[in-house]
PDB file of C-alpha atoms in Angstrom:
ATOM      1  CA  MET A   8      -9.223  28.292 -47.562  1.00 52.00           C
ATOM      2  CA  SER A   9      -9.898  25.212 -45.423  1.00 64.00           C
ATOM      3  CA  SER A  10      -6.929  23.086 -44.394  1.00 79.00           C
ATOM      4  CA  ALA A  11      -6.592  19.823 -43.021  1.00 87.00           C
ATOM      5  CA  PRO A  12      -5.714  19.476 -39.305  1.00 93.00           C
ATOM      6  CA  TYR A  13      -2.061  17.520 -38.377  1.00 94.00           C
ATOM      7  CA  VAL A  14      -3.145  14.024 -37.060  1.00 96.00           C
ATOM      8  CA  ILE A  15      -1.284  12.324 -34.378  1.00 96.00           C
ATOM      9  CA  ASP A  16      -1.661   8.589 -33.368  1.00 96.00           C
ATOM     10  CA  GLN A  17      -1.516   7.140 -30.025  1.00 95.00           C
ATOM     11  CA  ALA A  18       2.759   6.080 -30.523  1.00 96.00           C
ATOM     12  CA  GLN A  19       3.430   9.443 -32.135  1.00 96.00           C
ATOM     13  CA  ALA A  20       1.598  11.320 -29.088  1.00 96.00           C
ATOM     14  CA  ARG A  21       3.815   9.236 -26.725  1.00 96.00           C
ATOM     15  CA  GLU A  22       6.830   9.821 -28.049  1.00 96.00           C
ATOM     16  CA  ALA A  23       6.353  13.512 -28.161  1.00 96.00           C
ATOM     17  CA  LEU A  24       5.159  13.347 -24.692  1.00 96.00           C
ATOM     18  CA  ALA A  25       8.482  11.550 -23.618  1.00 95.00           C
ATOM     19  CA  ARG A  26      10.281  14.857 -24.711  1.00 96.00           C
ATOM     20  CA  LEU A  27       8.339  17.206 -23.166  1.00 97.00           C
ATOM     21  CA  ASP A  28       8.173  18.422 -19.244  1.00 97.00           C
ATOM     22  CA  VAL A  29       4.554  17.570 -18.831  1.00 98.00           C
ATOM     23  CA  PRO A  30       4.495  18.886 -15.296  1.00 97.00           C
ATOM     24  CA  GLN A  31       5.896  22.240 -15.983  1.00 97.00           C
ATOM     25  CA  ILE A  32       3.194  22.789 -19.137  1.00 97.00           C
ATOM     26  CA  LEU A  33       0.458  22.168 -16.310  1.00 97.00           C
ATOM     27  CA  ARG A  34       2.080  24.760 -14.050  1.00 97.00           C
ATOM     28  CA  GLN A  35       1.772  27.369 -16.378  1.00 96.00           C
ATOM     29  CA  LEU A  36      -1.595  26.347 -17.793  1.00 96.00           C
ATOM     30  CA  PHE A  37      -2.950  26.789 -14.089  1.00 96.00           C
ATOM     31  CA  ARG A  38      -1.012  29.947 -14.014  1.00 96.00           C
ATOM     32  CA  ASP A  39      -2.698  31.195 -16.788  1.00 95.00           C
ATOM     33  CA  LEU A  40      -6.138  30.239 -15.616  1.00 94.00           C
ATOM     34  CA  ALA A  41      -5.421  32.234 -12.514  1.00 95.00           C
ATOM     35  CA  ALA A  42      -4.448  35.336 -14.664  1.00 95.00           C
ATOM     36  CA  GLY A  43      -7.148  34.752 -16.803  1.00 95.00           C
ATOM     37  CA  ASN A  44      -5.662  33.693 -19.871  1.00 96.00           C
ATOM     38  CA  ALA A  45      -7.369  30.930 -19.898  1.00 95.00           C
ATOM     39  CA  VAL A  46     -11.099  29.472 -19.855  1.00 94.00           C
ATOM     40  CA  GLN A  47     -12.383  26.243 -18.720  1.00 92.00           C
ATOM     41  CA  PRO A  48     -16.055  25.643 -19.157  1.00 90.00           C
ATOM     42  CA  ALA A  49     -17.776  22.587 -17.422  1.00 84.00           C
ATOM     43  CA  GLN A  50     -18.082  19.077 -18.798  1.00 82.00           C
ATOM     44  CA  GLN A  51     -20.512  18.488 -21.267  1.00 87.00           C
ATOM     45  CA  LEU A  52     -22.227  15.181 -21.176  1.00 86.00           C
ATOM     46  CA  VAL A  53     -24.260  13.984 -24.319  1.00 91.00           C
ATOM     47  CA  GLU A  54     -26.121  10.680 -23.933  1.00 91.00           C
ATOM     48  CA  PHE A  55     -27.127   8.629 -26.977  1.00 91.00           C
ATOM     49  CA  PRO A  56     -30.691   7.589 -26.928  1.00 94.00           C
ATOM     50  CA  GLN A  57     -31.932   4.294 -25.480  1.00 89.00           C
ATOM     51  CA  GLY A  58     -28.869   4.073 -22.941  1.00 87.00           C
ATOM     52  CA  ALA A  59     -26.802   3.368 -26.039  1.00 90.00           C
ATOM     53  CA  GLY A  60     -23.570   5.410 -24.599  1.00 88.00           C
ATOM     54  CA  ASP A  61     -22.598   8.817 -24.476  1.00 89.00           C
ATOM     55  CA  PHE A  62     -20.086  11.374 -25.195  1.00 89.00           C
ATOM     56  CA  ILE A  63     -17.948  13.498 -22.686  1.00 88.00           C
ATOM     57  CA  ASN A  64     -16.613  16.562 -23.999  1.00 92.00           C
ATOM     58  CA  TYR A  65     -14.044  18.558 -22.342  1.00 90.00           C
ATOM     59  CA  LEU A  66     -13.352  22.121 -23.573  1.00 93.00           C
ATOM     60  CA  GLY A  67     -11.016  25.040 -23.266  1.00 94.00           C
ATOM     61  CA  VAL A  68      -9.382  28.044 -24.291  1.00 96.00           C
ATOM     62  CA  LEU A  69      -5.532  29.049 -23.883  1.00 96.00           C
ATOM     63  CA  ALA A  70      -5.554  32.745 -25.083  1.00 96.00           C
ATOM     64  CA  GLU A  71      -1.929  33.123 -24.998  1.00 93.00           C
ATOM     65  CA  ASP A  72      -1.197  30.595 -27.550  1.00 95.00           C
ATOM     66  CA  GLY A  73      -4.660  31.134 -29.824  1.00 96.00           C
ATOM     67  CA  VAL A  74      -5.937  27.812 -29.617  1.00 97.00           C
ATOM     68  CA  TYR A  75      -9.352  26.531 -28.635  1.00 97.00           C
ATOM     69  CA  GLY A  76      -9.723  22.857 -28.076  1.00 97.00           C
ATOM     70  CA  VAL A  77     -12.204  20.126 -27.371  1.00 96.00           C
ATOM     71  CA  LYS A  78     -11.280  16.146 -26.443  1.00 94.00           C
ATOM     72  CA  THR A  79     -14.406  14.371 -26.811  1.00 93.00           C
ATOM     73  CA  SER A  80     -14.577  10.696 -25.469  1.00 89.00           C
ATOM     74  CA  PRO A  81     -17.218   8.354 -26.417  1.00 88.00           C
ATOM     75  CA  TYR A  82     -18.450   5.579 -24.197  1.00 86.00           C
ATOM     76  CA  ILE A  83     -20.122   3.110 -26.700  1.00 89.00           C
ATOM     77  CA  VAL A  84     -22.287   0.332 -25.186  1.00 88.00           C
ATOM     78  CA  ARG A  85     -21.751  -2.941 -27.265  1.00 89.00           C
ATOM     79  CA  GLU A  86     -22.384  -6.880 -26.694  1.00 87.00           C
ATOM     80  CA  GLN A  87     -18.880  -7.565 -26.385  1.00 90.00           C
ATOM     81  CA  GLY A  88     -18.069  -4.809 -23.865  1.00 83.00           C
ATOM     82  CA  ALA A  89     -17.835  -0.977 -23.878  1.00 81.00           C
ATOM     83  CA  LEU A  90     -15.790   0.961 -26.013  1.00 86.00           C
ATOM     84  CA  VAL A  91     -13.963   4.150 -24.824  1.00 84.00           C
ATOM     85  CA  THR A  92     -11.596   6.245 -26.912  1.00 89.00           C
ATOM     86  CA  ALA A  93     -10.775   9.935 -26.701  1.00 92.00           C
ATOM     87  CA  TRP A  94      -9.448  12.557 -29.334  1.00 95.00           C
ATOM     88  CA  THR A  95      -8.409  16.235 -28.872  1.00 97.00           C
ATOM     89  CA  LEU A  96      -9.018  18.570 -31.595  1.00 97.00           C
ATOM     90  CA  LEU A  97      -7.139  21.807 -31.678  1.00 97.00           C
ATOM     91  CA  MET A  98      -8.655  25.124 -33.412  1.00 97.00           C
ATOM     92  CA  SER A  99      -6.894  28.266 -34.416  1.00 97.00           C
ATOM     93  CA  MET A 100      -8.335  31.476 -32.389  1.00 97.00           C
ATOM     94  CA  LYS A 101      -6.824  33.695 -35.467  1.00 95.00           C
ATOM     95  CA  THR A 102      -7.741  31.737 -38.471  1.00 95.00           C
ATOM     96  CA  GLY A 103     -10.757  29.523 -37.691  1.00 95.00           C
ATOM     97  CA  GLN A 104      -8.731  26.502 -38.922  1.00 96.00           C
ATOM     98  CA  PRO A 105      -8.100  22.785 -37.379  1.00 96.00           C
ATOM     99  CA  LEU A 106      -4.376  22.686 -36.409  1.00 97.00           C
ATOM    100  CA  LEU A 107      -4.387  19.137 -34.852  1.00 97.00           C
ATOM    101  CA  LEU A 108      -6.230  15.880 -34.255  1.00 97.00           C
ATOM    102  CA  CYS A 109      -4.763  13.649 -31.622  1.00 97.00           C
ATOM    103  CA  ASP A 110      -5.367  10.631 -30.092  1.00 96.00           C
ATOM    104  CA  ALA A 111      -5.706  11.485 -26.724  1.00 94.00           C
ATOM    105  CA  GLY A 112      -5.424   8.349 -24.846  1.00 92.00           C
ATOM    106  CA  GLU A 113      -1.596   9.169 -24.112  1.00 95.00           C
ATOM    107  CA  LEU A 114      -2.578  12.621 -23.191  1.00 95.00           C
ATOM    108  CA  THR A 115      -5.088  11.460 -20.687  1.00 93.00           C
ATOM    109  CA  THR A 116      -2.590   9.119 -18.841  1.00 95.00           C
ATOM    110  CA  ALA A 117       0.092  11.923 -18.871  1.00 97.00           C
ATOM    111  CA  ARG A 118      -1.954  14.808 -17.523  1.00 96.00           C
ATOM    112  CA  THR A 119      -3.783  12.637 -15.028  1.00 96.00           C
ATOM    113  CA  ALA A 120      -0.731  11.518 -13.367  1.00 98.00           C
ATOM    114  CA  ALA A 121       1.214  15.271 -14.044  1.00 98.00           C
ATOM    115  CA  THR A 122      -1.673  17.144 -12.520  1.00 98.00           C
ATOM    116  CA  THR A 123      -1.435  14.905  -9.621  1.00 98.00           C
ATOM    117  CA  ALA A 124       2.321  15.622  -9.538  1.00 98.00           C
ATOM    118  CA  VAL A 125       1.958  19.286  -9.615  1.00 98.00           C
ATOM    119  CA  ALA A 126      -0.661  18.755  -6.578  1.00 98.00           C
ATOM    120  CA  VAL A 127       1.882  16.712  -4.628  1.00 98.00           C
ATOM    121  CA  ASP A 128       4.466  19.165  -5.067  1.00 98.00           C
ATOM    122  CA  ALA A 129       2.270  22.493  -4.220  1.00 98.00           C
ATOM    123  CA  LEU A 130       0.884  20.566  -1.297  1.00 98.00           C
ATOM    124  CA  ALA A 131       2.969  17.765   0.525  1.00 98.00           C
ATOM    125  CA  PRO A 132       5.279  18.992   3.394  1.00 96.00           C
ATOM    126  CA  LEU A 133       8.576  19.867   2.251  1.00 96.00           C
ATOM    127  CA  ASN A 134       9.877  16.864   4.499  1.00 97.00           C
ATOM    128  CA  ALA A 135       7.644  14.272   3.347  1.00 98.00           C
ATOM    129  CA  GLN A 136       9.276  11.013   3.139  1.00 98.00           C
ATOM    130  CA  ARG A 137       6.953   8.221   2.637  1.00 98.00           C
ATOM    131  CA  LEU A 138       4.979   7.861  -0.250  1.00 98.00           C
ATOM    132  CA  ALA A 139       2.224   5.216  -0.930  1.00 98.00           C
ATOM    133  CA  ILE A 140       0.541   4.213  -4.114  1.00 98.00           C
ATOM    134  CA  ILE A 141      -2.655   2.151  -4.262  1.00 98.00           C
ATOM    135  CA  GLY A 142      -3.051   0.977  -7.995  1.00 97.00           C
ATOM    136  CA  SER A 143      -0.526  -0.553 -10.524  1.00 96.00           C
ATOM    137  CA  GLY A 144      -2.017   0.204 -13.957  1.00 95.00           C
ATOM    138  CA  LYS A 145      -0.867   2.608 -16.653  1.00 95.00           C
ATOM    139  CA  VAL A 146      -2.113   5.646 -14.753  1.00 96.00           C
ATOM    140  CA  ALA A 147      -0.694   4.670 -11.494  1.00 97.00           C
ATOM    141  CA  GLN A 148       2.759   3.849 -13.389  1.00 98.00           C
ATOM    142  CA  ALA A 149       2.882   7.330 -14.727  1.00 98.00           C
ATOM    143  CA  HIS A 150       1.764   8.604 -11.230  1.00 98.00           C
ATOM    144  CA  LEU A 151       5.139   7.025  -9.805  1.00 98.00           C
ATOM    145  CA  HIS A 152       7.061   8.391 -12.558  1.00 98.00           C
ATOM    146  CA  TYR A 153       6.246  11.986 -12.452  1.00 98.00           C
ATOM    147  CA  VAL A 154       6.350  12.028  -8.593  1.00 98.00           C
ATOM    148  CA  LYS A 155       9.249   9.996  -7.883  1.00 97.00           C
ATOM    149  CA  ALA A 156      11.683  12.968  -7.613  1.00 96.00           C
ATOM    150  CA  LEU A 157       9.519  15.475  -6.189  1.00 97.00           C
ATOM    151  CA  ARG A 158      10.668  14.708  -2.575  1.00 98.00           C
ATOM    152  CA  ASP A 159      13.493  12.809  -0.778  1.00 97.00           C
ATOM    153  CA  TRP A 160      11.366   9.809  -0.454  1.00 98.00           C
ATOM    154  CA  GLN A 161      12.879   7.576   1.985  1.00 98.00           C
ATOM    155  CA  SER A 162      10.585   4.538   1.139  1.00 97.00           C
ATOM    156  CA  ILE A 163       7.754   4.079  -1.673  1.00 98.00           C
ATOM    157  CA  SER A 164       5.276   1.485  -1.240  1.00 98.00           C
ATOM    158  CA  LEU A 165       2.655   0.497  -3.693  1.00 98.00           C
ATOM    159  CA  TYR A 166      -0.534  -1.835  -3.307  1.00 97.00           C
ATOM    160  CA  SER A 167      -2.777  -3.307  -5.747  1.00 96.00           C
ATOM    161  CA  PRO A 168      -4.527  -6.599  -5.241  1.00 91.00           C
ATOM    162  CA  SER A 169      -3.729  -8.368  -8.558  1.00 87.00           C
ATOM    163  CA  LEU A 170      -0.087  -7.194  -8.248  1.00 93.00           C
ATOM    164  CA  LEU A 171       1.341  -9.869  -6.015  1.00 85.00           C
ATOM    165  CA  GLU A 172       1.231 -12.561  -8.828  1.00 89.00           C
ATOM    166  CA  ASP A 173       2.122  -9.962 -11.892  1.00 94.00           C
ATOM    167  CA  ALA A 174       5.570 -10.278 -12.256  1.00 94.00           C
ATOM    168  CA  GLU A 175       5.629  -8.578 -15.520  1.00 96.00           C
ATOM    169  CA  THR A 176       4.024  -5.373 -13.954  1.00 97.00           C
ATOM    170  CA  GLN A 177       6.243  -5.855 -11.085  1.00 97.00           C
ATOM    171  CA  ALA A 178       9.221  -5.577 -13.732  1.00 97.00           C
ATOM    172  CA  VAL A 179       7.697  -2.269 -14.717  1.00 97.00           C
ATOM    173  CA  LEU A 180       7.267  -0.507 -11.814  1.00 98.00           C
ATOM    174  CA  LYS A 181      10.654  -1.453 -10.493  1.00 97.00           C
ATOM    175  CA  ALA A 182      12.052   0.152 -13.802  1.00 98.00           C
ATOM    176  CA  ILE A 183      10.720   3.527 -13.005  1.00 98.00           C
ATOM    177  CA  ALA A 184      11.478   3.099  -9.372  1.00 97.00           C
ATOM    178  CA  PRO A 185      14.029   0.530  -8.247  1.00 97.00           C
ATOM    179  CA  ASP A 186      13.125   1.417  -4.743  1.00 95.00           C
ATOM    180  CA  LEU A 187       9.618   0.681  -4.853  1.00 97.00           C
ATOM    181  CA  LYS A 188       8.258  -1.641  -2.316  1.00 97.00           C
ATOM    182  CA  ILE A 189       5.421  -4.021  -3.448  1.00 96.00           C
ATOM    183  CA  ALA A 190       3.284  -4.122  -0.294  1.00 96.00           C
ATOM    184  CA  GLU A 191       1.333  -7.278   0.693  1.00 94.00           C
ATOM    185  CA  SER A 192      -1.748  -5.244   1.892  1.00 95.00           C
ATOM    186  CA  ARG A 193      -3.353  -1.954   1.714  1.00 96.00           C
ATOM    187  CA  GLU A 194      -2.825  -1.237   5.197  1.00 96.00           C
ATOM    188  CA  THR A 195       1.003  -2.109   5.016  1.00 95.00           C
ATOM    189  CA  ALA A 196       1.400   0.206   1.827  1.00 97.00           C
ATOM    190  CA  ILE A 197      -0.573   3.170   3.765  1.00 97.00           C
ATOM    191  CA  THR A 198       1.020   3.164   7.123  1.00 93.00           C
ATOM    192  CA  ASP A 199       2.506   6.199   8.751  1.00 95.00           C
ATOM    193  CA  ALA A 200       2.814   7.469   4.824  1.00 98.00           C
ATOM    194  CA  ASP A 201       2.865  11.133   4.273  1.00 98.00           C
ATOM    195  CA  VAL A 202       1.523  11.316   0.726  1.00 98.00           C
ATOM    196  CA  ILE A 203      -1.074   8.527  -0.559  1.00 98.00           C
ATOM    197  CA  MET A 204      -1.981   8.503  -4.090  1.00 98.00           C
ATOM    198  CA  LEU A 205      -5.108   6.694  -4.846  1.00 98.00           C
ATOM    199  CA  CYS A 206      -5.066   5.484  -8.537  1.00 96.00           C
ATOM    200  CA  THR A 207      -7.478   3.057  -9.274  1.00 93.00           C
ATOM    201  CA  SER A 208     -10.483   2.294 -11.364  1.00 87.00           C
ATOM    202  CA  SER A 209     -12.862   1.355  -8.185  1.00 89.00           C
ATOM    203  CA  ALA A 210     -16.165   3.130  -7.933  1.00 87.00           C
ATOM    204  CA  GLY A 211     -16.290   3.024  -4.246  1.00 93.00           C
ATOM    205  CA  PRO A 212     -14.102   3.818  -1.326  1.00 96.00           C
ATOM    206  CA  VAL A 213     -10.154   2.254  -1.422  1.00 96.00           C
ATOM    207  CA  ILE A 214      -9.407   3.940   2.057  1.00 97.00           C
ATOM    208  CA  ASP A 215     -10.788   5.378   5.258  1.00 97.00           C
ATOM    209  CA  PRO A 216      -8.991   8.129   6.014  1.00 97.00           C
ATOM    210  CA  ALA A 217     -10.222   7.955   9.698  1.00 95.00           C
ATOM    211  CA  GLN A 218      -7.916   4.678   9.933  1.00 93.00           C
ATOM    212  CA  LEU A 219      -4.836   6.423   9.270  1.00 96.00           C
ATOM    213  CA  HIS A 220      -2.559   7.169  12.334  1.00 90.00           C
ATOM    214  CA  ASN A 221      -1.060  10.339  11.010  1.00 94.00           C
ATOM    215  CA  PRO A 222      -2.070  13.567   8.876  1.00 97.00           C
ATOM    216  CA  ALA A 223      -1.428  12.758   5.456  1.00 98.00           C
ATOM    217  CA  LEU A 224      -1.617  14.270   1.831  1.00 98.00           C
ATOM    218  CA  ILE A 225      -4.476  12.199   0.017  1.00 98.00           C
ATOM    219  CA  THR A 226      -4.674  12.572  -3.719  1.00 98.00           C
ATOM    220  CA  SER A 227      -7.701  11.045  -6.053  1.00 98.00           C
ATOM    221  CA  ILE A 228      -8.417  10.591  -9.429  1.00 94.00           C
ATOM    222  CA  SER A 229     -10.994   8.313  -9.249  1.00 82.00           C
ATOM    223  CA  THR A 230     -12.815   6.837 -12.598  1.00 79.00           C
ATOM    224  CA  ASN A 231     -15.718   7.538 -15.040  1.00 70.00           C
ATOM    225  CA  ALA A 232     -18.348   5.654 -13.321  1.00 74.00           C
ATOM    226  CA  PRO A 233     -21.416   7.370 -12.389  1.00 80.00           C
ATOM    227  CA  ARG A 234     -20.513   9.065  -8.812  1.00 90.00           C
ATOM    228  CA  ALA A 235     -17.300   7.079  -8.391  1.00 90.00           C
ATOM    229  CA  HIS A 236     -15.238   7.925  -5.087  1.00 95.00           C
ATOM    230  CA  GLU A 237     -11.885   6.751  -3.685  1.00 96.00           C
ATOM    231  CA  VAL A 238     -12.547   7.715  -0.098  1.00 97.00           C
ATOM    232  CA  PRO A 239     -16.093   7.726   1.585  1.00 97.00           C
ATOM    233  CA  PRO A 240     -17.880  10.837   1.218  1.00 98.00           C
ATOM    234  CA  GLN A 241     -18.450  11.449   4.820  1.00 98.00           C
ATOM    235  CA  SER A 242     -14.735  12.020   5.503  1.00 98.00           C
ATOM    236  CA  LEU A 243     -14.409  15.214   3.446  1.00 98.00           C
ATOM    237  CA  ASN A 244     -15.928  17.067   6.567  1.00 98.00           C
ATOM    238  CA  ASP A 245     -12.838  16.238   8.637  1.00 97.00           C
ATOM    239  CA  MET A 246     -10.029  17.031   5.881  1.00 98.00           C
ATOM    240  CA  GLN A 247      -8.507  20.254   4.128  1.00 98.00           C
ATOM    241  CA  VAL A 248      -9.960  19.869   0.619  1.00 98.00           C
ATOM    242  CA  PHE A 249      -8.469  21.011  -2.499  1.00 98.00           C
ATOM    243  CA  CYS A 250      -9.098  20.454  -6.098  1.00 98.00           C
ATOM    244  CA  ASP A 251      -7.756  21.003  -9.768  1.00 96.00           C
ATOM    245  CA  TYR A 252     -10.506  23.731 -10.290  1.00 94.00           C
ATOM    246  CA  ARG A 253     -13.084  24.840  -7.833  1.00 95.00           C
ATOM    247  CA  GLN A 254     -15.402  25.989 -10.571  1.00 93.00           C
ATOM    248  CA  THR A 255     -16.017  22.688 -12.022  1.00 90.00           C
ATOM    249  CA  THR A 256     -14.567  19.607  -9.701  1.00 93.00           C
ATOM    250  CA  PRO A 257     -17.421  19.942  -7.235  1.00 95.00           C
ATOM    251  CA  GLY A 258     -20.121  19.436  -9.763  1.00 92.00           C
ATOM    252  CA  SER A 259     -18.612  16.126 -11.257  1.00 89.00           C
ATOM    253  CA  ALA A 260     -16.622  14.539  -8.470  1.00 94.00           C
ATOM    254  CA  GLY A 261     -18.445  11.554  -6.844  1.00 95.00           C
ATOM    255  CA  GLU A 262     -17.606  12.048  -3.191  1.00 97.00           C
ATOM    256  CA  MET A 263     -18.196  15.610  -3.585  1.00 97.00           C
ATOM    257  CA  LEU A 264     -21.726  15.238  -4.839  1.00 97.00           C
ATOM    258  CA  ILE A 265     -22.751  12.586  -2.381  1.00 97.00           C
ATOM    259  CA  ALA A 266     -21.320  14.428   0.770  1.00 98.00           C
ATOM    260  CA  ALA A 267     -23.145  17.539  -0.242  1.00 98.00           C
ATOM    261  CA  GLU A 268     -26.483  15.563  -0.498  1.00 98.00           C
ATOM    262  CA  GLN A 269     -25.957  13.506   2.332  1.00 98.00           C
ATOM    263  CA  HIS A 270     -23.241  14.992   4.795  1.00 98.00           C
ATOM    264  CA  GLY A 271     -23.538  18.357   5.143  1.00 98.00           C
ATOM    265  CA  TRP A 272     -20.538  19.411   3.513  1.00 98.00           C
ATOM    266  CA  HIS A 273     -20.199  22.562   0.757  1.00 97.00           C
ATOM    267  CA  PRO A 274     -18.149  23.233  -1.945  1.00 98.00           C
ATOM    268  CA  ASP A 275     -17.359  26.462  -0.240  1.00 97.00           C
ATOM    269  CA  SER A 276     -15.401  24.471   2.054  1.00 97.00           C
ATOM    270  CA  ILE A 277     -12.720  23.850  -0.628  1.00 98.00           C
ATOM    271  CA  VAL A 278      -9.781  25.684   0.742  1.00 98.00           C
ATOM    272  CA  GLY A 279      -8.018  25.917  -2.969  1.00 98.00           C
ATOM    273  CA  ASP A 280      -7.407  24.744  -6.463  1.00 98.00           C
ATOM    274  CA  LEU A 281      -4.457  24.493  -8.447  1.00 97.00           C
ATOM    275  CA  ALA A 282      -4.911  27.876 -10.007  1.00 96.00           C
ATOM    276  CA  GLU A 283      -5.081  29.553  -6.654  1.00 97.00           C
ATOM    277  CA  LEU A 284      -1.925  27.535  -5.158  1.00 97.00           C
ATOM    278  CA  LEU A 285       0.085  27.857  -8.263  1.00 96.00           C
ATOM    279  CA  SER A 286      -0.447  31.718  -8.328  1.00 95.00           C
ATOM    280  CA  GLU A 287       0.080  31.937  -4.301  1.00 94.00           C
ATOM    281  CA  LYS A 288      -3.620  33.122  -3.641  1.00 96.00           C
ATOM    282  CA  VAL A 289      -3.871  30.231  -1.248  1.00 96.00           C
ATOM    283  CA  PRO A 290      -1.105  28.949   1.066  1.00 95.00           C
ATOM    284  CA  ARG A 291       0.231  26.059   1.605  1.00 95.00           C
ATOM    285  CA  PRO A 292      -1.854  23.676   4.342  1.00 97.00           C
ATOM    286  CA  ASP A 293      -0.640  22.695   7.742  1.00 94.00           C
ATOM    287  CA  TYR A 294      -0.921  19.071   8.769  1.00 96.00           C
ATOM    288  CA  ASP A 295      -3.377  19.471  11.637  1.00 95.00           C
ATOM    289  CA  ARG A 296      -5.629  17.241  10.101  1.00 97.00           C
ATOM    290  CA  HIS A 297      -5.573  15.219   6.481  1.00 98.00           C
ATOM    291  CA  VAL A 298      -5.176  17.180   3.168  1.00 98.00           C
ATOM    292  CA  PHE A 299      -7.647  15.844   0.092  1.00 98.00           C
ATOM    293  CA  PHE A 300      -6.738  16.597  -3.715  1.00 98.00           C
ATOM    294  CA  ARG A 301      -9.057  15.700  -5.691  1.00 98.00           C
ATOM    295  CA  SER A 302      -8.451  15.692  -9.403  1.00 96.00           C
ATOM    296  CA  ILE A 303     -11.644  15.228 -12.126  1.00 91.00           C
ATOM    297  CA  GLY A 304      -9.143  15.943 -15.274  1.00 88.00           C
ATOM    298  CA  LEU A 305      -9.931  19.072 -17.119  1.00 90.00           C
ATOM    299  CA  GLY A 306     -10.095  19.679 -20.824  1.00 89.00           C
ATOM    300  CA  LEU A 307      -7.402  22.408 -20.236  1.00 94.00           C
ATOM    301  CA  GLU A 308      -5.023  19.852 -19.533  1.00 95.00           C
ATOM    302  CA  ASP A 309      -5.396  17.590 -22.623  1.00 94.00           C
ATOM    303  CA  ILE A 310      -5.468  20.779 -24.437  1.00 96.00           C
ATOM    304  CA  ALA A 311      -2.222  22.497 -23.263  1.00 97.00           C
ATOM    305  CA  LEU A 312      -0.129  18.966 -23.670  1.00 97.00           C
ATOM    306  CA  ALA A 313      -1.966  18.642 -27.290  1.00 97.00           C
ATOM    307  CA  ASN A 314      -1.000  22.342 -28.290  1.00 97.00           C
ATOM    308  CA  ALA A 315       2.839  21.331 -26.828  1.00 97.00           C
ATOM    309  CA  VAL A 316       2.581  18.156 -29.135  1.00 97.00           C
ATOM    310  CA  TYR A 317       1.701  19.893 -32.000  1.00 96.00           C
ATOM    311  CA  HIS A 318       4.314  22.601 -31.761  1.00 95.00           C
ATOM    312  CA  LEU A 319       7.074  19.959 -31.020  1.00 95.00           C
ATOM    313  CA  SER A 320       6.007  17.513 -34.176  1.00 91.00           C
ATOM    314  CA  THR A 321       5.500  20.657 -36.257  1.00 89.00           C
ATOM    315  CA  ASN A 322       8.848  22.366 -35.047  1.00 82.00           C
ATOM    316  CA  PRO A 323      10.875  19.584 -34.130  1.00 65.00           C
ATOM    317  CA  LEU A 324      14.110  20.588 -32.007  1.00 57.00           C
TER     318      LEU A 324
END
């Protein structure tokens, strides 16, 4: 007998996520992936005829929890501007029935930022003191939230071109981290930083690692524009490169695709991914040169959070 899935809207998802330890959920996910208890296929792009848009599907299986899931995100071309939404569907691997249909907007923001936080915790020097953030939108705010307590930061600097005249966003950021410094320039923000988090929607380079004075951890999420990248592709040859999942990231990350095609870089040079780092198959890097972490966002991240939201919503504490 069929059953309807539990439906969660954006506001309900936001409330549930605030009650969950999102980084810890993702740490366990990557350990499951390393142990073979989770499956992460490559992203699937389904294009509409006549350039009318597309759907990107992010799939995954959490065997220990008995769930299969798919996050599906349409990009619909319209005269008044493109429409982008995202929903995550969970299915039971035992009954074959749908369990949850969840607005994925909040899940996407949380898992994007928390994945970076897990990477920073695994990769940044234990004595890192200076944090820099480029970007000020919702995703950048979530990055700040999840990373602010990971190290004994002596300074946190943030730069965004539009931020100096945006008092409202400044107030939101200061509420998250009262000691945050709003930098007047990109160069001021990243000078001597130990960790630099790029949280922009830019389709092209935001910083050039070659211009940094000291070796740093640089994290990048980029955007869904074709071949988008936040560092020059050729810079990958001079950095220790890590990613969220080595089986899928090089086939989607813009700077990796361009570096492989034009600059002699090869995905085999990736030092490790989060599954390998969290299962201690790969050691922490030394900092004789820059360390670069690239995240493209995995279906499993959305599915793990959706599964946690589902259990919290159907079995409230």
